[in-house]
Amino acid sequence: MGDETSTSVPAQEQEPAVGAGSVKQQLSRLVISSLRATVPEVEVEPMVEVSAKFADYQCNNAMGLWSKIKGSGTSFKNPNAIGQAIAKNLPSSDIIESTSVAGPGFVNITLSNRWVAKKIQDMLVNGINTWAPILPVKRAVIDFSSPNIAKEMHVGHLRSTIIGDTLARMFEFSNVNVLRRNHVGDWGTQFGMLIEYLFEKFPNWQEIGSQAIGDLQIFYKASKHRFDNDQEFKERAQQGVVRLQGGEEKYREAWKKICDISRSEFDLVYKRLNVELEEMGESFYNPYIPQVLAELSSKGLIQESEGAQVIFIEGYQIPLIVVKRDGGFNYASTDLAALWYRLNVEKAEWIIYVTDVGQQQHFEMFFNAAKMAGWLPDPKEKKYPKTSHVGFGLVLGSDGKRFRTRSTEVVRLVELLDEAKSRSKSELLQRLTENGKIVDWTDEELEQTSEAVGYGAVKYADLKNNRLTNYTFSFEQMLSDKGNTAVYLQYAHARICSIIRKSNKDVEELKMSGAISLDHPDERVLGLYLIRFAEVPFITISEFYL
Ligand code: ARG
C-alpha cells in the first residue's frame, strides 16, 4: 500500500516517544540535522528513501534544494555539491557505515553491518515492539465494522471489519491508544416498526430467547411488509418511535432485546476473526445531538431549506441535512454529535472511519462542516486533530455483481466464514489421509489449523487487494496454496519454524550470547529486510497520513 517515494517525516514530529522509530525515521533525524547545517536559510523536510540499487538508503534532498537556492548568491555550484555537503554534515552515528554522492546530489547511505546485527539482536531479546514506528498522535478512534441492527451484515461490513482491525493493530503496534468503535446503526425510525411487530408476533416476547425470533433480517422484512401494507400498523409503528424516544420502559426493553439478538450474530463473526470492538452505536450519541446542533446553529452554519435544517457546504450542490423535515435527526446529525464527542470527551487526535467508498461524499461533507465550525484546525497550520475516511471498493461475486452467498438474498457472514473453514478442512484432510487413516494430527490440531487457514485466507484476500477497487470474491483463489495467498504465507512460516527446529540451535542461548553477525551477503540482505519491518506499518498509515 502507499507510494513509498512520497513518504517523509515532518520535522516537528521527530521526537522519539518510545524506542527510536523505523530506520527511515532514524536516518531522517540525522538528515534533518545535516540539512540545517548545510542550508540553514531554507526549511525542508528530509527525503529519505529505501534505495534498491546503489546502497541501502538514499537522501534525495539536493536537487530540490538546488532549485530553491540557485541564483540566490549561494556558494554551492550545483546540486552535486549540495549532496556532498549533506553527506559531510551528517552527524556521526553508529547507524551509517559509509556514504557516497551520485549524479545530481543523491546521497547513498550504506548501513553499518554491526548496527543492523545489533538491532536484530535487540529485537530477538526485547521483542518486536522495540521496532515500533513513532506516530504523531497518542489517541485515535477507529470507527469500523459498524453494521446495522436487524439489517443485513454484509461483505462490506466484513471488509470494514478486516481493514479497520488491521489499521487498529498497526496503530496499537505504534503505541497509539486506539478506541475501536463499533458505530452500529441501532437508532432510527425503523425501530418503531420492529418493536410493534415484535409485540404482535410474540406477545410473550419478554420470555423468549433469540432463537425464537430466528433470523432478524427475515423479521425485518416481514415487519416492513406489514408497515407498507397496513395503515393501522404503520400509525402504531410511528407512535412506537415516539414512545421509544420518549424513553418508555417497555419500548426501551423491546429495543434492547432486538439489539441483543443482532449483537449476538455480529459477535459470532468477530469471534471467528478474533477482532475486538467496543460497541458505541448511534443511540449513544443521540442525547448529544441537540446541543451540538445548537452550537452549529449559533455559529451560523445551519439554515432552513424546504422544511429541513441543513448546512450548505462550498463545492457541493446539495446541502448536508441535519434535521429532517419531520423534525427527526439522521445519519449526519448523529455523525456530527459523535465527532464532537470523540474530539471533546474522548480527546482523540485522529478519527478514522472505515466504510465503502459509496459513503465518501457523506464523510467529506460532514468533515467540512466540522471545519467550518472550527472543530478541526486549518490543515495548513496544524495537522491534528484530524479526520480520515478510509474507503474501500465493493466485493463482487463471480457474476461481476455485488457478492451474495448462494442464491439466497440473505448473506450470513458466519456461514461464509464457516464455509472457508470447512473448505480448508477438507483440503487438509485429503492431504493428511494415508490409506484411509488420518496421520499424525489430533482433532484439535485439525480444527485449529483449518480455522487459521480458512479465516486467514478471507482476511488476507481482503487486504492484499487494492483497497479502493472492487474485487471478486473466490474461495478457490483465496484458499489456493500457490501465489500471493494466506495459505502460502502460512506455509512459509511453517517452513521457517521447521528450519529453526532442524538447526538444533537454542534460541534462548542465541538471545544471551549476542552473537548475531551478518557476514554472508545473503545474511545482510535478510537482515536489512528484517529491520525495515517498522517501515511497513508506518508507510501504510502514511498513505492517508500526509
Ligand atoms: N452503519 C453504517 C453502514 O452500515 C456505517 C457506519 C459508519 N460509521 C459512521 N460513523 N458513519 O453503512
Coordinates of C-alpha atoms and ligand atoms in Angstrom, one line a residue:
M1 CA 0.0 0.0 0.0
G2 CA 1.0 3.6 -0.5
D3 CA 3.6 5.3 -2.5
E4 CA 6.9 4.9 -0.7
T5 CA 8.6 7.7 -2.5
S6 CA 6.2 10.4 -1.2
T7 CA 6.6 9.5 2.4
S8 CA 8.6 11.9 4.5
V9 CA 8.6 12.7 8.2
P10 CA 7.8 16.3 9.1
A11 CA 10.5 17.9 11.2
Q12 CA 8.4 18.7 14.2
E13 CA 7.3 15.1 14.6
Q14 CA 10.7 13.7 15.1
E15 CA 10.9 13.5 18.8
P16 CA 11.1 9.8 19.7
A17 CA 8.4 8.8 22.2
V18 CA 9.2 5.2 22.6
G19 CA 12.1 3.4 21.0
A20 CA 13.8 5.1 18.2
G21 CA 11.3 4.6 15.4
S22 CA 11.9 2.9 12.0
V23 CA 15.2 3.0 10.2
K24 CA 13.8 5.7 7.9
Q25 CA 12.8 7.8 10.9
Q26 CA 16.2 7.4 12.5
L27 CA 18.0 8.3 9.3
S28 CA 15.6 11.2 8.8
R29 CA 16.6 12.7 12.1
L30 CA 20.3 12.6 11.0
V31 CA 19.4 14.1 7.7
I32 CA 17.4 16.9 9.3
S33 CA 20.4 17.9 11.4
S34 CA 22.6 17.8 8.3
L35 CA 20.2 19.9 6.3
R36 CA 20.1 22.5 9.0
A37 CA 23.8 22.8 8.9
T38 CA 24.1 22.7 5.1
V39 CA 21.4 25.2 4.2
P40 CA 20.3 26.9 7.4
E41 CA 18.4 29.5 5.3
V42 CA 15.8 27.1 4.0
E43 CA 13.5 24.7 5.9
V44 CA 12.8 21.5 4.0
E45 CA 11.6 18.1 5.0
P46 CA 14.0 15.2 4.9
M47 CA 13.6 12.9 1.9
V48 CA 15.0 9.5 2.8
E49 CA 14.1 6.5 0.8
V50 CA 15.0 2.9 0.5
S51 CA 17.4 2.5 -2.3
A52 CA 17.3 -0.7 -4.2
K53 CA 20.3 -0.3 -6.4
F54 CA 23.2 1.7 -5.1
A55 CA 23.1 1.5 -1.4
D56 CA 20.6 0.7 1.4
Y57 CA 19.0 4.1 1.7
Q58 CA 19.2 7.4 -0.2
C59 CA 18.7 11.0 0.7
N60 CA 17.2 12.9 -2.2
N61 CA 17.1 16.5 -0.9
A62 CA 19.9 18.0 -3.0
M63 CA 18.0 18.7 -6.3
G64 CA 15.0 20.3 -4.6
L65 CA 17.2 22.4 -2.5
W66 CA 19.2 23.5 -5.6
S67 CA 16.1 24.7 -7.3
K68 CA 15.3 26.7 -4.2
I69 CA 18.7 28.4 -3.6
K70 CA 20.3 28.7 -7.1
G71 CA 20.7 32.3 -8.1
S72 CA 20.4 33.5 -4.5
G73 CA 24.1 34.0 -4.2
T74 CA 24.7 30.6 -2.7
S75 CA 28.3 29.3 -2.7
F76 CA 27.1 25.9 -4.0
K77 CA 27.9 25.4 -7.6
N78 CA 25.4 22.6 -8.4
P79 CA 23.2 20.0 -6.8
N80 CA 26.0 17.6 -6.5
A81 CA 27.9 20.0 -4.3
I82 CA 24.9 20.2 -2.0
G83 CA 24.8 16.5 -1.9
Q84 CA 28.4 16.3 -0.9
A85 CA 27.8 18.8 1.8
I86 CA 24.7 17.0 3.1
A87 CA 26.8 13.8 3.3
K88 CA 29.7 15.6 5.0
N89 CA 27.4 17.3 7.6
L90 CA 25.6 14.1 8.7
P91 CA 26.2 13.8 12.4
S92 CA 28.4 10.8 13.2
S93 CA 26.3 7.8 14.1
D94 CA 26.7 4.1 14.5
I95 CA 23.9 3.6 12.0
I96 CA 25.9 4.6 9.0
E97 CA 28.8 2.7 7.6
S98 CA 29.5 4.9 4.6
T99 CA 28.1 7.4 2.2
S100 CA 28.7 8.3 -1.4
V101 CA 27.2 11.0 -3.7
A102 CA 25.9 10.2 -7.1
G103 CA 24.8 12.4 -10.1
P104 CA 22.8 15.4 -9.1
G105 CA 23.4 15.0 -5.4
F106 CA 21.8 11.8 -4.4
V107 CA 23.4 10.7 -1.1
N108 CA 23.7 7.0 -1.0
I109 CA 23.8 5.6 2.5
T110 CA 25.1 2.2 3.5
L111 CA 24.1 1.0 6.9
S112 CA 26.6 -0.5 9.3
N113 CA 26.5 -4.2 9.4
R114 CA 27.2 -4.2 13.1
W115 CA 24.3 -1.8 13.7
V116 CA 21.9 -3.9 11.7
A117 CA 23.0 -7.0 13.6
K118 CA 22.6 -5.3 16.9
K119 CA 19.1 -4.2 16.0
I120 CA 18.2 -7.7 15.2
Q121 CA 19.7 -8.9 18.4
D122 CA 17.7 -6.3 20.3
M123 CA 14.5 -7.4 18.7
L124 CA 15.2 -11.0 19.5
V125 CA 15.8 -10.2 23.1
N126 CA 13.3 -7.4 23.7
G127 CA 10.6 -8.2 21.2
I128 CA 9.3 -6.7 18.0
N129 CA 7.8 -3.7 19.9
T130 CA 11.3 -2.2 20.0
W131 CA 10.8 -1.5 16.3
A132 CA 7.5 0.3 16.6
P133 CA 7.3 3.4 14.4
I134 CA 6.6 6.7 16.0
L135 CA 3.3 8.3 15.1
P136 CA 2.5 11.9 15.9
V137 CA -0.7 11.1 17.8
K138 CA -1.4 9.5 21.2
R139 CA -5.0 8.5 20.8
A140 CA -7.1 7.6 17.8
V141 CA -10.7 6.5 17.3
I142 CA -11.1 3.9 14.6
D143 CA -14.7 3.6 13.6
F144 CA -15.1 0.3 11.8
S145 CA -17.4 -2.7 11.0
S146 CA -20.5 -0.8 12.2
P147 CA -23.3 -2.9 10.8
N148 CA -27.0 -2.0 11.3
I149 CA -29.2 -3.7 13.8
A150 CA -31.8 -6.0 12.3
K151 CA -30.5 -5.4 8.8
E152 CA -28.0 -7.4 6.8
M153 CA -24.4 -7.5 8.0
H154 CA -22.9 -7.9 4.5
V155 CA -19.5 -8.4 3.0
G156 CA -19.0 -4.6 3.0
H157 CA -19.1 -4.8 6.8
L158 CA -16.8 -7.7 6.7
R159 CA -14.3 -5.7 4.7
S160 CA -14.6 -2.8 7.1
T161 CA -14.1 -5.2 10.0
I162 CA -10.9 -6.6 8.4
I163 CA -9.4 -3.4 7.2
G164 CA -10.3 -1.5 10.4
D165 CA -8.9 -4.2 12.7
T166 CA -5.7 -4.2 10.7
L167 CA -5.3 -0.5 10.9
A168 CA -6.1 -0.6 14.6
R169 CA -3.4 -3.3 15.1
M170 CA -0.9 -1.1 13.3
F171 CA -1.7 1.9 15.3
E172 CA -1.6 -0.1 18.5
F173 CA 1.8 -1.6 17.5
S174 CA 2.9 2.1 17.1
N175 CA 1.9 2.7 20.7
V176 CA -1.2 4.7 19.9
N177 CA -4.1 4.3 22.2
V178 CA -6.9 3.1 19.9
L179 CA -10.6 3.4 20.7
R180 CA -12.0 0.6 18.5
R181 CA -15.6 1.8 17.9
N182 CA -18.5 -0.2 16.5
H183 CA -20.8 2.6 15.4
V184 CA -23.8 0.2 14.9
G185 CA -27.0 1.5 13.4
D186 CA -29.2 1.0 16.5
W187 CA -31.4 4.0 16.3
G188 CA -33.9 5.4 13.9
T189 CA -37.5 5.2 12.8
Q190 CA -37.3 1.5 11.8
F191 CA -37.4 0.6 15.4
G192 CA -41.0 1.6 15.8
M193 CA -41.9 -0.9 13.2
L194 CA -39.7 -3.6 14.6
I195 CA -40.9 -3.2 18.1
E196 CA -44.6 -3.2 17.2
Y197 CA -44.1 -6.3 15.1
L198 CA -42.3 -8.0 18.0
F199 CA -45.3 -7.3 20.3
E200 CA -47.7 -8.6 17.7
K201 CA -45.8 -11.7 16.7
F202 CA -44.5 -12.7 20.1
P203 CA -46.9 -11.5 22.9
N204 CA -44.6 -13.3 25.3
W205 CA -41.5 -11.5 23.9
Q206 CA -40.0 -10.9 27.3
E207 CA -39.6 -14.6 27.9
I208 CA -38.4 -15.8 24.6
G209 CA -34.8 -16.4 23.6
S210 CA -33.2 -15.0 20.5
Q211 CA -33.6 -18.4 18.7
A212 CA -37.4 -18.0 18.7
I213 CA -37.3 -14.9 16.6
G214 CA -34.9 -16.6 14.2
D215 CA -33.2 -14.6 11.5
L216 CA -33.6 -10.9 12.2
Q217 CA -33.3 -10.0 8.6
I218 CA -36.4 -12.0 7.8
F219 CA -38.1 -10.5 10.8
Y220 CA -37.1 -7.0 9.4
K221 CA -38.6 -7.8 6.0
A222 CA -41.8 -9.1 7.5
S223 CA -42.3 -6.1 9.6
K224 CA -41.5 -3.8 6.7
H225 CA -44.1 -5.6 4.7
R226 CA -46.7 -5.0 7.5
F227 CA -45.7 -1.4 7.7
D228 CA -46.1 -0.8 4.0
N229 CA -49.4 -2.6 3.7
D230 CA -51.3 -1.8 6.8
Q231 CA -52.2 1.7 7.6
E232 CA -53.2 1.0 11.2
F233 CA -49.9 -0.9 11.8
K234 CA -48.0 2.0 10.3
E235 CA -49.5 4.5 12.6
R236 CA -48.8 2.3 15.6
A237 CA -45.2 2.0 14.4
Q238 CA -44.9 5.7 14.1
Q239 CA -46.2 6.1 17.6
G240 CA -43.8 3.4 18.7
V241 CA -40.8 5.5 17.6
V242 CA -42.1 8.4 19.7
R243 CA -42.6 6.2 22.7
L244 CA -39.2 4.7 22.3
Q245 CA -37.6 8.0 22.0
G246 CA -39.6 9.3 25.0
G247 CA -37.9 6.6 27.0
E248 CA -41.0 4.4 27.7
E249 CA -39.7 1.4 29.7
K250 CA -41.5 -1.3 27.7
Y251 CA -40.2 0.1 24.4
R252 CA -36.7 0.5 25.6
E253 CA -36.7 -3.1 26.7
A254 CA -38.0 -4.3 23.4
W255 CA -35.4 -2.2 21.6
K256 CA -32.7 -3.7 23.8
K257 CA -33.9 -7.2 23.0
I258 CA -33.8 -6.6 19.3
C259 CA -30.3 -5.1 19.6
D260 CA -29.1 -8.1 21.7
I261 CA -30.2 -10.5 19.0
S262 CA -28.3 -8.7 16.3
R263 CA -25.3 -8.3 18.6
S264 CA -25.0 -12.0 19.2
E265 CA -25.0 -12.6 15.5
F266 CA -22.3 -9.9 15.0
D267 CA -20.3 -11.4 17.8
L268 CA -20.1 -14.7 16.1
V269 CA -18.3 -13.0 13.2
Y270 CA -15.9 -11.1 15.5
K271 CA -15.1 -14.1 17.5
R272 CA -14.1 -16.1 14.4
L273 CA -12.0 -13.3 13.1
N274 CA -10.5 -12.6 16.5
V275 CA -11.5 -8.9 16.3
E276 CA -12.1 -6.7 19.3
L277 CA -14.6 -3.9 19.1
E278 CA -16.4 -1.7 21.5
E279 CA -20.0 -1.0 20.6
M280 CA -21.0 2.6 20.8
G281 CA -23.9 2.8 18.5
E282 CA -25.8 5.7 17.0
S283 CA -28.2 5.6 20.1
F284 CA -25.3 6.5 22.3
Y285 CA -24.8 9.9 20.6
N286 CA -28.5 10.7 20.3
P287 CA -28.6 12.8 23.6
Y288 CA -25.8 15.0 22.4
I289 CA -27.3 16.0 19.1
P290 CA -29.5 18.9 20.3
Q291 CA -26.5 20.7 22.0
V292 CA -24.2 20.0 19.1
L293 CA -26.8 21.4 16.6
A294 CA -27.3 24.4 18.9
E295 CA -23.6 25.1 18.7
L296 CA -23.5 24.8 14.9
S297 CA -26.6 27.0 14.8
S298 CA -25.1 29.7 17.0
K299 CA -22.1 29.7 14.6
G300 CA -24.5 30.5 11.8
L301 CA -24.0 27.2 10.0
I302 CA -27.5 25.9 10.0
Q303 CA -30.2 27.1 7.6
E304 CA -33.7 26.1 6.8
S305 CA -34.3 24.6 3.4
E306 CA -37.5 23.1 2.2
G307 CA -38.6 22.5 5.7
A308 CA -35.4 20.7 6.8
Q309 CA -32.4 22.1 8.7
V310 CA -29.3 22.0 6.6
I311 CA -25.7 23.0 6.3
F312 CA -24.6 24.4 2.9
I313 CA -21.0 23.4 2.0
E314 CA -19.0 25.1 -0.6
G315 CA -18.4 22.9 -3.7
Y316 CA -21.5 20.7 -3.1
Q317 CA -24.8 21.0 -5.0
I318 CA -26.9 19.6 -2.2
P319 CA -26.6 20.6 1.4
L320 CA -25.9 18.3 4.4
I321 CA -29.3 17.6 6.0
V322 CA -29.0 17.6 9.8
V323 CA -32.7 17.7 10.8
K324 CA -35.2 16.1 8.6
R325 CA -38.5 17.7 7.5
D326 CA -40.3 15.6 10.1
G327 CA -38.0 17.0 12.8
G328 CA -36.1 13.8 13.2
F329 CA -32.3 13.5 13.4
N330 CA -30.4 11.5 10.9
Y331 CA -27.1 9.8 10.0
A332 CA -25.4 13.1 9.5
S333 CA -26.6 14.7 12.8
T334 CA -25.5 11.5 14.6
D335 CA -22.1 11.6 13.0
L336 CA -21.6 15.3 13.9
A337 CA -22.5 14.5 17.5
A338 CA -20.2 11.5 17.6
L339 CA -17.4 13.6 16.2
W340 CA -18.0 16.3 18.8
Y341 CA -17.9 13.6 21.5
R342 CA -14.7 11.9 20.1
L343 CA -12.9 15.3 20.0
N344 CA -14.1 16.8 23.2
V345 CA -14.8 13.9 25.6
E346 CA -12.6 11.2 24.3
K347 CA -9.9 13.6 23.2
A348 CA -9.0 11.7 20.1
E349 CA -6.4 13.3 17.9
W350 CA -7.2 11.2 14.8
I351 CA -10.6 9.9 13.9
I352 CA -10.7 7.3 11.2
Y353 CA -13.8 5.9 9.5
V354 CA -13.7 2.7 7.5
T355 CA -16.7 2.3 5.1
D356 CA -17.2 1.6 1.5
V357 CA -16.3 4.4 -1.0
G358 CA -20.0 4.9 -1.6
Q359 CA -20.1 7.0 1.6
Q360 CA -17.2 9.2 0.7
Q361 CA -19.4 12.2 0.0
H362 CA -21.1 11.9 3.3
F363 CA -17.8 12.0 5.1
E364 CA -16.3 14.8 3.0
M365 CA -19.3 16.9 3.7
F366 CA -19.5 16.4 7.4
F367 CA -15.8 16.8 7.8
N368 CA -16.2 20.1 6.0
A369 CA -19.0 21.1 8.3
A370 CA -16.7 20.3 11.3
K371 CA -14.0 22.5 9.8
M372 CA -16.5 25.3 9.3
A373 CA -17.4 25.0 13.0
G374 CA -13.8 25.4 13.9
W375 CA -13.6 21.9 15.4
L376 CA -10.7 20.8 13.2
P377 CA -7.7 23.1 12.6
D378 CA -6.8 24.5 9.2
P379 CA -4.6 21.8 7.9
K380 CA -2.1 24.4 6.7
E381 CA -1.5 25.4 10.3
K382 CA -1.8 22.3 12.3
K383 CA -2.4 18.7 11.3
Y384 CA -4.2 17.4 14.3
P385 CA -6.8 16.6 15.4
K386 CA -7.8 15.3 12.1
T387 CA -10.4 13.0 10.5
S388 CA -9.9 10.5 7.7
H389 CA -12.3 8.4 5.7
V390 CA -10.7 5.1 4.7
G391 CA -12.9 3.9 1.8
F392 CA -12.9 0.6 0.1
G393 CA -14.3 -1.0 -3.1
L394 CA -17.1 -3.5 -3.4
V395 CA -16.8 -7.2 -3.1
L396 CA -18.1 -8.8 -6.2
G397 CA -19.4 -12.3 -7.0
S398 CA -18.1 -14.3 -10.0
D399 CA -21.0 -12.9 -12.0
G400 CA -19.5 -9.4 -11.6
K401 CA -22.4 -8.2 -9.4
R402 CA -22.4 -7.4 -5.7
F403 CA -21.4 -10.5 -3.8
R404 CA -24.1 -12.8 -2.5
T405 CA -23.6 -16.2 -1.0
R406 CA -25.5 -19.0 -2.8
S407 CA -28.7 -17.9 -4.3
T408 CA -30.5 -16.6 -1.2
E409 CA -30.8 -12.9 -0.8
V410 CA -29.6 -13.1 2.8
V411 CA -25.8 -13.4 3.3
R412 CA -24.9 -14.8 6.6
L413 CA -21.3 -13.8 7.2
V414 CA -20.9 -16.5 9.8
E415 CA -21.8 -19.1 7.1
L416 CA -19.3 -17.6 4.7
L417 CA -16.6 -17.9 7.3
D418 CA -17.7 -21.4 8.2
E419 CA -17.5 -22.3 4.6
A420 CA -13.9 -21.0 4.3
K421 CA -13.1 -23.2 7.3
S422 CA -14.8 -26.3 6.1
R423 CA -13.2 -26.0 2.7
S424 CA -9.8 -25.7 4.2
K425 CA -10.6 -28.6 6.5
S426 CA -11.5 -31.0 3.7
E427 CA -8.4 -29.9 1.8
L428 CA -6.3 -30.6 4.8
L429 CA -8.0 -34.0 5.4
Q430 CA -7.3 -35.0 1.8
R431 CA -3.6 -34.2 2.2
L432 CA -3.3 -35.9 5.6
T433 CA -5.1 -39.1 4.7
E434 CA -3.0 -42.1 4.0
N435 CA -4.7 -45.4 3.4
G436 CA -7.9 -44.0 4.7
K437 CA -6.3 -43.1 8.0
I438 CA -5.5 -39.5 9.2
V439 CA -1.8 -39.4 10.0
D440 CA -0.3 -37.6 12.9
W441 CA -3.0 -35.0 13.8
T442 CA -5.3 -34.7 16.7
D443 CA -8.9 -33.4 16.1
E444 CA -7.9 -30.3 17.9
E445 CA -5.0 -29.6 15.6
L446 CA -7.1 -30.2 12.6
E447 CA -9.8 -27.7 13.9
Q448 CA -7.3 -25.1 14.8
T449 CA -5.4 -25.4 11.5
S450 CA -8.5 -25.3 9.4
E451 CA -9.6 -22.2 11.2
A452 CA -6.2 -20.5 10.9
V453 CA -6.1 -21.3 7.2
G454 CA -9.8 -20.6 6.4
Y455 CA -10.3 -17.4 8.2
G456 CA -6.8 -16.3 7.4
A457 CA -7.5 -16.7 3.7
V458 CA -10.5 -14.5 3.9
K459 CA -8.7 -11.8 5.8
Y460 CA -5.6 -11.9 3.6
A461 CA -7.5 -11.9 0.3
D462 CA -9.3 -8.7 1.5
L463 CA -6.0 -7.0 2.5
K464 CA -3.9 -7.9 -0.5
N465 CA -6.3 -6.4 -2.9
N466 CA -6.1 -2.7 -3.7
R467 CA -8.3 -1.1 -1.1
L468 CA -10.2 1.2 -3.4
T469 CA -11.0 -1.1 -6.3
N470 CA -13.7 -3.7 -6.4
Y471 CA -12.6 -7.3 -6.1
T472 CA -14.1 -10.6 -6.9
F473 CA -14.7 -13.0 -4.0
S474 CA -13.4 -16.5 -4.8
F475 CA -12.9 -19.3 -2.3
E476 CA -10.8 -21.2 -4.8
Q477 CA -8.4 -18.3 -5.2
M478 CA -8.1 -17.3 -1.6
L479 CA -7.6 -20.9 -0.4
S480 CA -5.0 -21.7 -3.1
D481 CA -1.6 -22.8 -1.9
K482 CA 0.1 -21.0 -4.8
G483 CA 0.9 -17.4 -5.3
N484 CA 0.1 -14.5 -3.1
T485 CA -2.3 -16.1 -0.6
A486 CA -2.6 -16.6 3.1
V487 CA -2.0 -20.3 2.7
Y488 CA 1.3 -19.7 1.0
L489 CA 2.3 -17.3 3.7
Q490 CA 1.4 -19.7 6.5
Y491 CA 3.2 -22.4 4.6
A492 CA 6.4 -20.2 4.5
H493 CA 6.0 -19.6 8.2
A494 CA 5.7 -23.3 8.9
R495 CA 8.8 -23.9 6.9
I496 CA 10.8 -21.3 8.8
C497 CA 9.7 -22.9 12.1
S498 CA 10.8 -26.2 10.8
I499 CA 14.2 -24.8 9.7
I500 CA 14.7 -23.4 13.2
R501 CA 13.8 -26.8 14.7
K502 CA 16.2 -28.7 12.4
S503 CA 19.0 -26.3 13.0
N504 CA 19.2 -27.6 16.6
K505 CA 20.1 -24.1 17.8
D506 CA 18.7 -22.9 21.0
V507 CA 17.0 -19.5 20.6
E508 CA 17.3 -18.7 24.3
E509 CA 21.1 -19.3 24.0
L510 CA 21.2 -17.0 21.0
K511 CA 19.5 -14.3 23.0
M512 CA 22.1 -14.5 25.7
S513 CA 25.2 -14.7 23.5
G514 CA 24.6 -11.5 21.5
A515 CA 26.2 -13.4 18.6
I516 CA 24.2 -12.3 15.6
S517 CA 26.6 -11.3 12.9
L518 CA 25.9 -10.7 9.2
D519 CA 29.0 -11.9 7.5
H520 CA 27.4 -13.6 4.5
P521 CA 25.9 -11.2 1.8
D522 CA 22.7 -13.1 2.0
E523 CA 22.5 -12.6 5.7
R524 CA 23.0 -8.9 5.2
V525 CA 20.1 -8.8 2.7
L526 CA 17.9 -10.7 5.1
G527 CA 18.9 -8.5 8.0
L528 CA 18.0 -5.4 6.1
Y529 CA 14.6 -6.7 5.2
L530 CA 14.0 -7.5 8.8
I531 CA 14.9 -4.2 10.2
R532 CA 12.7 -2.5 7.7
F533 CA 9.7 -4.1 9.3
A534 CA 8.8 -0.9 11.2
E535 CA 8.5 1.0 7.9
V536 CA 5.7 -1.2 6.7
P537 CA 3.0 -0.1 9.2
F538 CA 4.4 3.4 9.0
I539 CA 4.1 3.7 5.2
T540 CA 0.7 2.1 5.3
I541 CA -0.5 4.6 7.8
S542 CA 1.2 7.4 5.9
E543 CA -0.9 6.5 2.9
F544 CA -3.6 8.7 4.4
Y545 CA -1.4 10.4 6.9
L546 CA 0.3 13.1 4.9
Ligands
ARG1 N1 -23.9 1.7 9.8 C1 -23.3 2.3 8.6 C2 -23.5 1.4 7.4 O1 -23.8 0.2 7.6 C3 -21.8 2.5 8.8 C4 -21.4 3.5 9.9 C5 -20.0 4.1 9.7 N2 -19.6 5.0 10.7 C6 -20.1 6.2 10.8 N3 -19.7 6.9 11.9 N4 -20.9 6.8 10.0 O2 -23.4 1.8 6.3

